[in-house]
Amino acid sequence: MIAIDGSFGEGGGAILRQAIGLAAYARRPIRITNTRARRPKPGLQPQHLEAVRAATAVVGARVTGATLGSTQLVFRPGDLRPGTYALDVGTAGATTLVLQSILLPCLCSRGEFTLDVRGGTDVPWSPPVDYLRVVMLPALRDIGRAKVTVLRRGYYPKGGGRIRIHLAGREPPTAIGAVNPGWHTAIRGVSHAANVLSGRMVAERQASAAEESLQELGLPVEITPRYHPADSAGSGVTLWTVTEGAPALGGAALGARGKPAEKVGAEAASRLAAEVGSGAVVDRYLADQLIPFVAVLGGALRTSAITEHCRSNIYVAERIFGARFAIDGLRITAQPLA
């Protein structure tokens, strides 16, 4: 039984999700204590419970402590169970975060998995679904096949979104190599908003502000405004680079009550411009998501910042899988357990 301290580093839900994913892949039982100890509301919340449920289903795990507010969890993985699964966070909890617990075991296997997940698709403190679709999953294309379909947008506070993701491993998976810069040829983006905001042209205003802010990069910019049926009046912008020879870089921002649409667009543009200007090969958000895959397959990546999430994920990977990580400036390398 491997002990994981959930209060390590950033002390949030990422430790739980990544630990479960790595344990499921490695078939090693784990005990997580102090779950989300550094959060204002410690313990398991609905989206964390759904992440546990997802992993439990796809690897036939036995679990104790999976209750609302629990700060301790024991997870004993079994065998992978390819198939189709339905998950429901039940709130505006992020659907993209729920998937973190199962991406590694599903993509590094021979089976095929389809998950229908309900909850928030574009909510605070989580990757927007478009970032998952156009930045993160394409970066894993040499490891496995993944496709996300957005069936309905879900914004804070009501959620009500729905996505469907299909995952299938590729044999054999290859090591992660993301240290050589690519060539950025263009910038693309999606500016989305709930239908009720169409009269105020929120999506168009977000897109226009982002395009104006990105002119300094000297790249062609194309951002598509879109409106969607949704249970809450939300909005957001996700931007990404079209890059040859390296993963795309991403940047995103969400709308909020009292936040002008122009500020949302400019904020997303500023985040993407910072990543491009840093010379990063993978952006800081993608870097921490790739850590479990680097731990299992080996490899290296160069990012724009070593975040607390990244350090927490490294801690989990070293504890569960035995990988040895090294950080040299903004370069991260790992040797998997032989």
mmCIF file of C-alpha atoms in Angstrom:
data_model
loop_
_atom_site.group_PDB
_atom_site.id
_atom_site.type_symbol
_atom_site.label_atom_id
_atom_site.label_comp_id
_atom_site.label_asym_id
_atom_site.label_seq_id
_atom_site.Cartn_x
_atom_site.Cartn_y
_atom_site.Cartn_z
ATOM 1 C CA MET A 1 0.000 0.000 0.000
ATOM 2 C CA ILE A 2 1.597 3.263 -1.169
ATOM 3 C CA ALA A 3 0.959 6.281 1.044
ATOM 4 C CA ILE A 4 0.229 9.616 -0.652
ATOM 5 C CA ASP A 5 0.059 12.859 1.318
ATOM 6 C CA GLY A 6 -2.719 14.919 -0.221
ATOM 7 C CA SER A 7 -1.416 18.085 1.446
ATOM 8 C CA PHE A 8 1.850 18.022 -0.525
ATOM 9 C CA GLY A 9 2.611 21.109 -2.635
ATOM 10 C CA GLU A 10 -0.548 22.763 -3.889
ATOM 11 C CA GLY A 11 -2.601 20.330 -1.792
ATOM 12 C CA GLY A 12 -5.615 20.252 -4.087
ATOM 13 C CA GLY A 13 -7.655 17.766 -6.044
ATOM 14 C CA ALA A 14 -4.994 17.230 -8.720
ATOM 15 C CA ILE A 15 -2.992 14.989 -6.374
ATOM 16 C CA LEU A 16 -6.018 12.749 -5.913
ATOM 17 C CA ARG A 17 -6.830 12.501 -9.615
ATOM 18 C CA GLN A 18 -3.275 11.908 -10.786
ATOM 19 C CA ALA A 19 -2.602 9.402 -7.996
ATOM 20 C CA ILE A 20 -5.653 7.367 -8.935
ATOM 21 C CA GLY A 21 -4.708 7.401 -12.624
ATOM 22 C CA LEU A 22 -1.141 6.271 -11.960
ATOM 23 C CA ALA A 23 -2.254 3.643 -9.442
ATOM 24 C CA ALA A 24 -4.797 2.313 -11.933
ATOM 25 C CA TYR A 25 -2.130 2.016 -14.624
ATOM 26 C CA ALA A 26 0.495 0.490 -12.311
ATOM 27 C CA ARG A 27 -2.050 -1.813 -10.589
ATOM 28 C CA ARG A 28 -0.765 -0.685 -7.206
ATOM 29 C CA PRO A 29 -2.989 0.042 -4.182
ATOM 30 C CA ILE A 30 -2.711 3.493 -2.629
ATOM 31 C CA ARG A 31 -3.888 5.296 0.484
ATOM 32 C CA ILE A 32 -4.376 9.055 0.152
ATOM 33 C CA THR A 33 -4.574 11.117 3.348
ATOM 34 C CA ASN A 34 -5.126 14.846 3.931
ATOM 35 C CA THR A 35 -7.086 15.044 0.686
ATOM 36 C CA ARG A 36 -7.393 18.656 -0.536
ATOM 37 C CA ALA A 37 -6.017 19.807 2.829
ATOM 38 C CA ARG A 38 -4.971 23.208 1.459
ATOM 39 C CA ARG A 39 -8.380 24.107 0.108
ATOM 40 C CA PRO A 40 -10.960 26.246 1.955
ATOM 41 C CA LYS A 41 -13.301 23.250 1.871
ATOM 42 C CA PRO A 42 -11.059 20.181 2.407
ATOM 43 C CA GLY A 43 -12.016 16.656 1.477
ATOM 44 C CA LEU A 44 -13.741 15.099 -1.507
ATOM 45 C CA GLN A 45 -16.291 17.189 -3.385
ATOM 46 C CA PRO A 46 -18.705 15.940 -6.088
ATOM 47 C CA GLN A 47 -16.278 16.275 -9.020
ATOM 48 C CA HIS A 48 -13.567 14.403 -7.087
ATOM 49 C CA LEU A 49 -15.994 11.638 -6.199
ATOM 50 C CA GLU A 50 -16.933 11.325 -9.864
ATOM 51 C CA ALA A 51 -13.249 11.079 -10.815
ATOM 52 C CA VAL A 52 -12.911 8.237 -8.295
ATOM 53 C CA ARG A 53 -16.029 6.607 -9.682
ATOM 54 C CA ALA A 54 -14.688 6.839 -13.240
ATOM 55 C CA ALA A 55 -11.420 5.157 -12.345
ATOM 56 C CA THR A 56 -13.205 2.578 -10.208
ATOM 57 C CA ALA A 57 -15.376 1.604 -13.150
ATOM 58 C CA VAL A 58 -12.676 1.339 -15.819
ATOM 59 C CA VAL A 59 -10.235 -0.676 -13.682
ATOM 60 C CA GLY A 60 -12.643 -2.631 -11.477
ATOM 61 C CA ALA A 61 -11.213 -1.075 -8.319
ATOM 62 C CA ARG A 62 -12.191 -1.587 -4.687
ATOM 63 C CA VAL A 63 -12.451 1.722 -2.850
ATOM 64 C CA THR A 64 -13.029 2.845 0.713
ATOM 65 C CA GLY A 65 -13.481 6.417 1.888
ATOM 66 C CA ALA A 66 -15.230 7.667 -1.255
ATOM 67 C CA THR A 67 -17.756 9.882 0.519
ATOM 68 C CA LEU A 68 -18.466 13.596 0.413
ATOM 69 C CA GLY A 69 -15.980 15.484 2.582
ATOM 70 C CA SER A 70 -13.740 12.479 3.193
ATOM 71 C CA THR A 71 -10.051 13.318 3.598
ATOM 72 C CA GLN A 72 -8.804 9.722 3.313
ATOM 73 C CA LEU A 73 -9.223 7.290 0.441
ATOM 74 C CA VAL A 74 -7.978 3.755 -0.205
ATOM 75 C CA PHE A 75 -7.922 2.705 -3.866
ATOM 76 C CA ARG A 76 -7.179 -0.893 -4.868
ATOM 77 C CA PRO A 77 -7.187 -1.198 -8.671
ATOM 78 C CA GLY A 78 -8.180 -4.330 -10.544
ATOM 79 C CA ASP A 79 -8.140 -5.142 -14.257
ATOM 80 C CA LEU A 80 -9.026 -2.750 -17.044
ATOM 81 C CA ARG A 81 -12.591 -2.987 -18.274
ATOM 82 C CA PRO A 82 -12.985 -1.484 -21.753
ATOM 83 C CA GLY A 83 -16.506 -0.324 -22.508
ATOM 84 C CA THR A 84 -18.951 2.575 -22.344
ATOM 85 C CA TYR A 85 -19.560 4.538 -19.150
ATOM 86 C CA ALA A 86 -21.896 7.357 -18.082
ATOM 87 C CA LEU A 87 -20.740 9.824 -15.421
ATOM 88 C CA ASP A 88 -22.538 12.765 -13.858
ATOM 89 C CA VAL A 89 -20.809 15.268 -11.590
ATOM 90 C CA GLY A 90 -24.238 16.556 -10.580
ATOM 91 C CA THR A 91 -23.025 20.167 -10.294
ATOM 92 C CA ALA A 92 -20.958 22.601 -12.347
ATOM 93 C CA GLY A 93 -17.913 20.510 -11.413
ATOM 94 C CA ALA A 94 -15.476 20.234 -14.286
ATOM 95 C CA THR A 95 -15.941 17.348 -16.698
ATOM 96 C CA THR A 96 -12.362 17.860 -17.901
ATOM 97 C CA LEU A 97 -10.984 17.271 -14.402
ATOM 98 C CA VAL A 98 -12.983 14.078 -13.972
ATOM 99 C CA LEU A 99 -11.184 12.678 -17.007
ATOM 100 C CA GLN A 100 -7.742 13.192 -15.447
ATOM 101 C CA SER A 101 -8.137 10.047 -13.382
ATOM 102 C CA ILE A 102 -8.612 7.758 -16.382
ATOM 103 C CA LEU A 103 -6.661 9.214 -19.332
ATOM 104 C CA LEU A 104 -3.401 7.448 -18.484
ATOM 105 C CA PRO A 105 -4.736 3.907 -17.956
ATOM 106 C CA CYS A 106 -7.105 4.157 -20.918
ATOM 107 C CA LEU A 107 -4.624 5.586 -23.437
ATOM 108 C CA CYS A 108 -1.796 3.268 -22.364
ATOM 109 C CA SER A 109 -3.866 0.112 -22.884
ATOM 110 C CA ARG A 110 -5.207 -2.021 -25.696
ATOM 111 C CA GLY A 111 -8.875 -1.442 -24.959
ATOM 112 C CA GLU A 112 -11.380 1.133 -26.166
ATOM 113 C CA PHE A 113 -13.365 3.340 -23.804
ATOM 114 C CA THR A 114 -16.257 5.733 -24.332
ATOM 115 C CA LEU A 115 -17.294 8.053 -21.512
ATOM 116 C CA ASP A 116 -20.353 10.283 -21.456
ATOM 117 C CA VAL A 117 -19.727 12.931 -18.793
ATOM 118 C CA ARG A 118 -22.171 15.548 -17.500
ATOM 119 C CA GLY A 119 -21.223 18.668 -15.533
ATOM 120 C CA GLY A 120 -19.313 21.866 -16.295
ATOM 121 C CA THR A 121 -17.423 22.203 -19.557
ATOM 122 C CA ASP A 122 -16.117 25.748 -19.067
ATOM 123 C CA VAL A 123 -15.860 26.530 -15.364
ATOM 124 C CA PRO A 124 -13.270 28.194 -13.082
ATOM 125 C CA TRP A 125 -10.116 26.393 -11.900
ATOM 126 C CA SER A 126 -10.172 23.781 -14.649
ATOM 127 C CA PRO A 127 -9.110 23.341 -18.285
ATOM 128 C CA PRO A 128 -11.892 24.415 -20.680
ATOM 129 C CA VAL A 129 -13.162 21.618 -22.869
ATOM 130 C CA ASP A 130 -11.760 23.293 -26.000
ATOM 131 C CA TYR A 131 -8.294 23.273 -24.438
ATOM 132 C CA LEU A 132 -8.666 19.538 -23.837
ATOM 133 C CA ARG A 133 -9.853 19.064 -27.405
ATOM 134 C CA VAL A 134 -7.290 21.104 -29.344
ATOM 135 C CA VAL A 135 -4.201 21.310 -27.100
ATOM 136 C CA MET A 136 -3.948 18.475 -24.606
ATOM 137 C CA LEU A 137 -5.293 15.446 -26.462
ATOM 138 C CA PRO A 138 -3.435 16.195 -29.731
ATOM 139 C CA ALA A 139 -0.220 16.296 -27.677
ATOM 140 C CA LEU A 140 -0.925 12.650 -26.779
ATOM 141 C CA ARG A 141 -1.638 11.421 -30.294
ATOM 142 C CA ASP A 142 1.500 9.248 -30.399
ATOM 143 C CA ILE A 143 0.301 7.477 -27.259
ATOM 144 C CA GLY A 144 -3.326 6.821 -28.137
ATOM 145 C CA ARG A 145 -6.405 7.948 -30.015
ATOM 146 C CA ALA A 146 -8.728 10.406 -28.301
ATOM 147 C CA LYS A 147 -11.720 12.343 -29.541
ATOM 148 C CA VAL A 148 -13.939 14.728 -27.581
ATOM 149 C CA THR A 149 -17.385 15.813 -28.693
ATOM 150 C CA VAL A 150 -19.083 18.718 -26.920
ATOM 151 C CA LEU A 151 -22.779 17.852 -26.744
ATOM 152 C CA ARG A 152 -23.787 20.793 -24.552
ATOM 153 C CA ARG A 153 -21.901 23.645 -22.871
ATOM 154 C CA GLY A 154 -22.022 23.826 -19.103
ATOM 155 C CA TYR A 155 -21.169 27.061 -17.280
ATOM 156 C CA TYR A 156 -21.046 28.010 -13.604
ATOM 157 C CA PRO A 157 -23.194 27.869 -11.477
ATOM 158 C CA LYS A 158 -25.699 25.364 -12.917
ATOM 159 C CA GLY A 159 -23.448 23.224 -15.080
ATOM 160 C CA GLY A 160 -25.653 21.010 -17.221
ATOM 161 C CA GLY A 161 -22.968 20.449 -19.832
ATOM 162 C CA ARG A 162 -22.233 17.174 -21.524
ATOM 163 C CA ILE A 163 -19.217 15.794 -23.346
ATOM 164 C CA ARG A 164 -18.427 12.441 -24.887
ATOM 165 C CA ILE A 165 -14.853 11.194 -25.119
ATOM 166 C CA HIS A 166 -13.563 8.140 -26.934
ATOM 167 C CA LEU A 167 -10.168 6.745 -25.897
ATOM 168 C CA ALA A 168 -8.113 3.937 -27.401
ATOM 169 C CA GLY A 169 -4.486 3.002 -26.858
ATOM 170 C CA ARG A 170 -1.901 2.877 -29.596
ATOM 171 C CA GLU A 171 0.673 0.052 -29.681
ATOM 172 C CA PRO A 172 3.371 0.656 -28.812
ATOM 173 C CA PRO A 173 3.095 4.058 -27.072
ATOM 174 C CA THR A 174 6.115 6.325 -27.495
ATOM 175 C CA ALA A 175 8.090 8.490 -25.087
ATOM 176 C CA ILE A 176 7.141 12.140 -24.630
ATOM 177 C CA GLY A 177 9.568 14.430 -26.463
ATOM 178 C CA ALA A 178 8.786 18.131 -26.257
ATOM 179 C CA VAL A 179 12.043 20.069 -25.902
ATOM 180 C CA ASN A 180 12.599 21.408 -29.412
ATOM 181 C CA PRO A 181 10.609 24.514 -30.350
ATOM 182 C CA GLY A 182 8.242 24.326 -33.283
ATOM 183 C CA TRP A 183 7.156 27.007 -35.754
ATOM 184 C CA HIS A 184 4.030 28.965 -34.943
ATOM 185 C CA THR A 185 2.224 29.699 -38.197
ATOM 186 C CA ALA A 186 -1.121 31.036 -36.966
ATOM 187 C CA ILE A 187 -3.428 31.467 -33.999
ATOM 188 C CA ARG A 188 -6.902 29.990 -33.838
ATOM 189 C CA GLY A 189 -9.595 30.289 -31.236
ATOM 190 C CA VAL A 190 -13.176 29.827 -30.145
ATOM 191 C CA SER A 191 -15.153 32.567 -28.439
ATOM 192 C CA HIS A 192 -18.287 30.981 -26.996
ATOM 193 C CA ALA A 193 -21.258 32.191 -24.989
ATOM 194 C CA ALA A 194 -24.700 31.062 -23.926
ATOM 195 C CA ASN A 195 -27.533 31.863 -26.320
ATOM 196 C CA VAL A 196 -29.046 34.366 -23.875
ATOM 197 C CA LEU A 197 -25.977 36.585 -24.374
ATOM 198 C CA SER A 198 -26.248 36.784 -28.150
ATOM 199 C CA GLY A 199 -28.203 40.050 -28.015
ATOM 200 C CA ARG A 200 -25.237 41.713 -26.309
ATOM 201 C CA MET A 201 -22.856 40.229 -28.904
ATOM 202 C CA VAL A 202 -20.680 38.824 -26.124
ATOM 203 C CA ALA A 203 -18.956 36.194 -28.273
ATOM 204 C CA GLU A 204 -18.137 38.719 -31.007
ATOM 205 C CA ARG A 205 -16.809 41.280 -28.505
ATOM 206 C CA GLN A 206 -14.611 38.687 -26.806
ATOM 207 C CA ALA A 207 -13.211 37.591 -30.152
ATOM 208 C CA SER A 208 -12.557 41.144 -31.341
ATOM 209 C CA ALA A 209 -10.682 42.081 -28.158
ATOM 210 C CA ALA A 210 -8.563 38.930 -28.344
ATOM 211 C CA GLU A 211 -7.719 39.502 -32.002
ATOM 212 C CA GLU A 212 -6.676 43.077 -31.316
ATOM 213 C CA SER A 213 -4.448 42.049 -28.416
ATOM 214 C CA LEU A 214 -2.755 39.329 -30.473
ATOM 215 C CA GLN A 215 -1.702 41.586 -33.348
ATOM 216 C CA GLU A 216 1.649 42.193 -31.677
ATOM 217 C CA LEU A 217 2.633 38.565 -32.310
ATOM 218 C CA GLY A 218 2.570 39.116 -36.061
ATOM 219 C CA LEU A 219 0.685 35.886 -36.797
ATOM 220 C CA PRO A 220 -2.592 35.392 -38.688
ATOM 221 C CA VAL A 221 -5.431 35.224 -36.170
ATOM 222 C CA GLU A 222 -8.813 33.582 -36.653
ATOM 223 C CA ILE A 223 -11.265 33.350 -33.751
ATOM 224 C CA THR A 224 -14.739 31.932 -34.306
ATOM 225 C CA PRO A 225 -17.680 33.343 -32.269
ATOM 226 C CA ARG A 226 -20.261 30.732 -31.292
ATOM 227 C CA TYR A 227 -23.433 30.628 -29.208
ATOM 228 C CA HIS A 228 -24.795 27.564 -27.460
ATOM 229 C CA PRO A 229 -27.848 26.543 -25.448
ATOM 230 C CA ALA A 230 -26.816 26.461 -21.782
ATOM 231 C CA ASP A 231 -28.380 26.413 -18.319
ATOM 232 C CA SER A 232 -26.307 29.396 -17.128
ATOM 233 C CA ALA A 233 -25.337 32.651 -18.829
ATOM 234 C CA GLY A 234 -21.636 31.945 -19.220
ATOM 235 C CA SER A 235 -18.955 32.633 -21.789
ATOM 236 C CA GLY A 236 -15.282 32.109 -22.514
ATOM 237 C CA VAL A 237 -12.423 32.214 -24.992
ATOM 238 C CA THR A 238 -9.913 29.465 -25.769
ATOM 239 C CA LEU A 239 -6.941 30.263 -28.008
ATOM 240 C CA TRP A 240 -4.191 28.082 -29.409
ATOM 241 C CA THR A 241 -1.250 28.236 -31.766
ATOM 242 C CA VAL A 242 -1.042 26.334 -35.022
ATOM 243 C CA THR A 243 2.431 24.894 -34.559
ATOM 244 C CA GLU A 244 4.581 22.714 -36.774
ATOM 245 C CA GLY A 245 6.993 20.317 -35.135
ATOM 246 C CA ALA A 246 5.737 20.787 -31.553
ATOM 247 C CA PRO A 247 2.494 20.768 -29.535
ATOM 248 C CA ALA A 248 0.148 23.731 -29.697
ATOM 249 C CA LEU A 249 0.339 26.340 -26.959
ATOM 250 C CA GLY A 250 -2.921 27.400 -25.336
ATOM 251 C CA GLY A 251 -4.466 30.254 -23.412
ATOM 252 C CA ALA A 252 -7.999 30.726 -22.117
ATOM 253 C CA ALA A 253 -10.251 32.946 -20.016
ATOM 254 C CA LEU A 254 -13.825 32.737 -18.745
ATOM 255 C CA GLY A 255 -16.549 35.311 -18.460
ATOM 256 C CA ALA A 256 -18.111 36.201 -15.120
ATOM 257 C CA ARG A 257 -20.881 38.427 -13.826
ATOM 258 C CA GLY A 258 -19.728 42.055 -14.089
ATOM 259 C CA LYS A 259 -16.671 41.172 -16.218
ATOM 260 C CA PRO A 260 -16.745 42.940 -19.612
ATOM 261 C CA ALA A 261 -16.512 40.725 -22.666
ATOM 262 C CA GLU A 262 -13.545 42.766 -23.873
ATOM 263 C CA LYS A 263 -11.625 41.919 -20.707
ATOM 264 C CA VAL A 264 -12.272 38.197 -21.213
ATOM 265 C CA GLY A 265 -10.841 38.297 -24.725
ATOM 266 C CA ALA A 266 -7.824 40.389 -23.734
ATOM 267 C CA GLU A 267 -7.106 38.097 -20.771
ATOM 268 C CA ALA A 268 -7.062 34.971 -22.935
ATOM 269 C CA ALA A 269 -4.825 36.720 -25.461
ATOM 270 C CA SER A 270 -2.414 37.862 -22.761
ATOM 271 C CA ARG A 271 -2.055 34.318 -21.447
ATOM 272 C CA LEU A 272 -1.352 32.881 -24.875
ATOM 273 C CA ALA A 273 1.075 35.693 -25.734
ATOM 274 C CA ALA A 274 3.009 35.002 -22.522
ATOM 275 C CA GLU A 275 3.411 31.348 -23.476
ATOM 276 C CA VAL A 276 4.529 32.196 -27.008
ATOM 277 C CA GLY A 277 6.965 34.830 -25.746
ATOM 278 C CA SER A 278 8.513 32.441 -23.237
ATOM 279 C CA GLY A 279 9.793 30.107 -25.942
ATOM 280 C CA ALA A 280 8.028 27.184 -24.267
ATOM 281 C CA VAL A 281 7.505 23.959 -26.192
ATOM 282 C CA VAL A 282 4.521 23.056 -24.005
ATOM 283 C CA ASP A 283 2.575 25.614 -21.996
ATOM 284 C CA ARG A 284 2.573 25.508 -18.199
ATOM 285 C CA TYR A 285 -0.895 23.934 -18.021
ATOM 286 C CA LEU A 286 -0.070 21.143 -20.446
ATOM 287 C CA ALA A 287 3.227 20.431 -18.687
ATOM 288 C CA ASP A 288 1.606 19.325 -15.444
ATOM 289 C CA GLN A 289 -0.917 17.174 -17.337
ATOM 290 C CA LEU A 290 1.882 15.374 -19.170
ATOM 291 C CA ILE A 291 3.806 14.428 -16.021
ATOM 292 C CA PRO A 292 2.080 11.024 -15.525
ATOM 293 C CA PHE A 293 2.754 10.085 -19.155
ATOM 294 C CA VAL A 294 6.402 11.150 -18.893
ATOM 295 C CA ALA A 295 6.674 9.075 -15.713
ATOM 296 C CA VAL A 296 5.407 5.945 -17.458
ATOM 297 C CA LEU A 297 6.984 6.350 -20.895
ATOM 298 C CA GLY A 298 10.033 8.491 -20.175
ATOM 299 C CA GLY A 299 10.983 11.637 -22.034
ATOM 300 C CA ALA A 300 11.483 15.334 -21.553
ATOM 301 C CA LEU A 301 9.640 18.608 -22.003
ATOM 302 C CA ARG A 302 10.383 22.320 -21.816
ATOM 303 C CA THR A 303 7.731 24.622 -20.450
ATOM 304 C CA SER A 304 7.215 28.259 -19.472
ATOM 305 C CA ALA A 305 6.973 27.760 -15.696
ATOM 306 C CA ILE A 306 7.275 24.964 -13.142
ATOM 307 C CA THR A 307 3.954 25.276 -11.338
ATOM 308 C CA GLU A 308 2.914 23.863 -7.971
ATOM 309 C CA HIS A 309 0.603 21.502 -9.818
ATOM 310 C CA CYS A 310 3.592 20.258 -11.778
ATOM 311 C CA ARG A 311 5.647 19.635 -8.627
ATOM 312 C CA SER A 312 2.708 17.886 -6.970
ATOM 313 C CA ASN A 313 2.247 15.601 -9.965
ATOM 314 C CA ILE A 314 5.957 14.775 -9.966
ATOM 315 C CA TYR A 315 5.721 13.860 -6.269
ATOM 316 C CA VAL A 316 2.826 11.497 -6.999
ATOM 317 C CA ALA A 317 4.545 9.922 -10.015
ATOM 318 C CA GLU A 318 7.738 9.275 -8.085
ATOM 319 C CA ARG A 319 5.842 7.760 -5.158
ATOM 320 C CA ILE A 320 3.614 5.439 -7.181
ATOM 321 C CA PHE A 321 5.547 4.571 -10.292
ATOM 322 C CA GLY A 322 9.120 4.980 -9.112
ATOM 323 C CA ALA A 323 10.078 7.319 -11.958
ATOM 324 C CA ARG A 324 13.021 9.621 -11.381
ATOM 325 C CA PHE A 325 12.469 13.236 -12.377
ATOM 326 C CA ALA A 326 14.981 16.031 -12.821
ATOM 327 C CA ILE A 327 14.236 19.733 -13.252
ATOM 328 C CA ASP A 328 16.859 21.898 -14.937
ATOM 329 C CA GLY A 329 15.553 25.425 -15.254
ATOM 330 C CA LEU A 330 12.363 24.988 -17.272
ATOM 331 C CA ARG A 331 13.256 21.555 -18.640
ATOM 332 C CA ILE A 332 11.756 18.439 -17.035
ATOM 333 C CA THR A 333 13.122 14.969 -17.731
ATOM 334 C CA ALA A 334 12.190 11.566 -16.359
ATOM 335 C CA GLN A 335 13.509 8.065 -16.378
ATOM 336 C CA PRO A 336 10.743 5.471 -15.913
ATOM 337 C CA LEU A 337 11.242 2.569 -13.556
ATOM 338 C CA ALA A 338 13.182 -0.108 -15.412
#
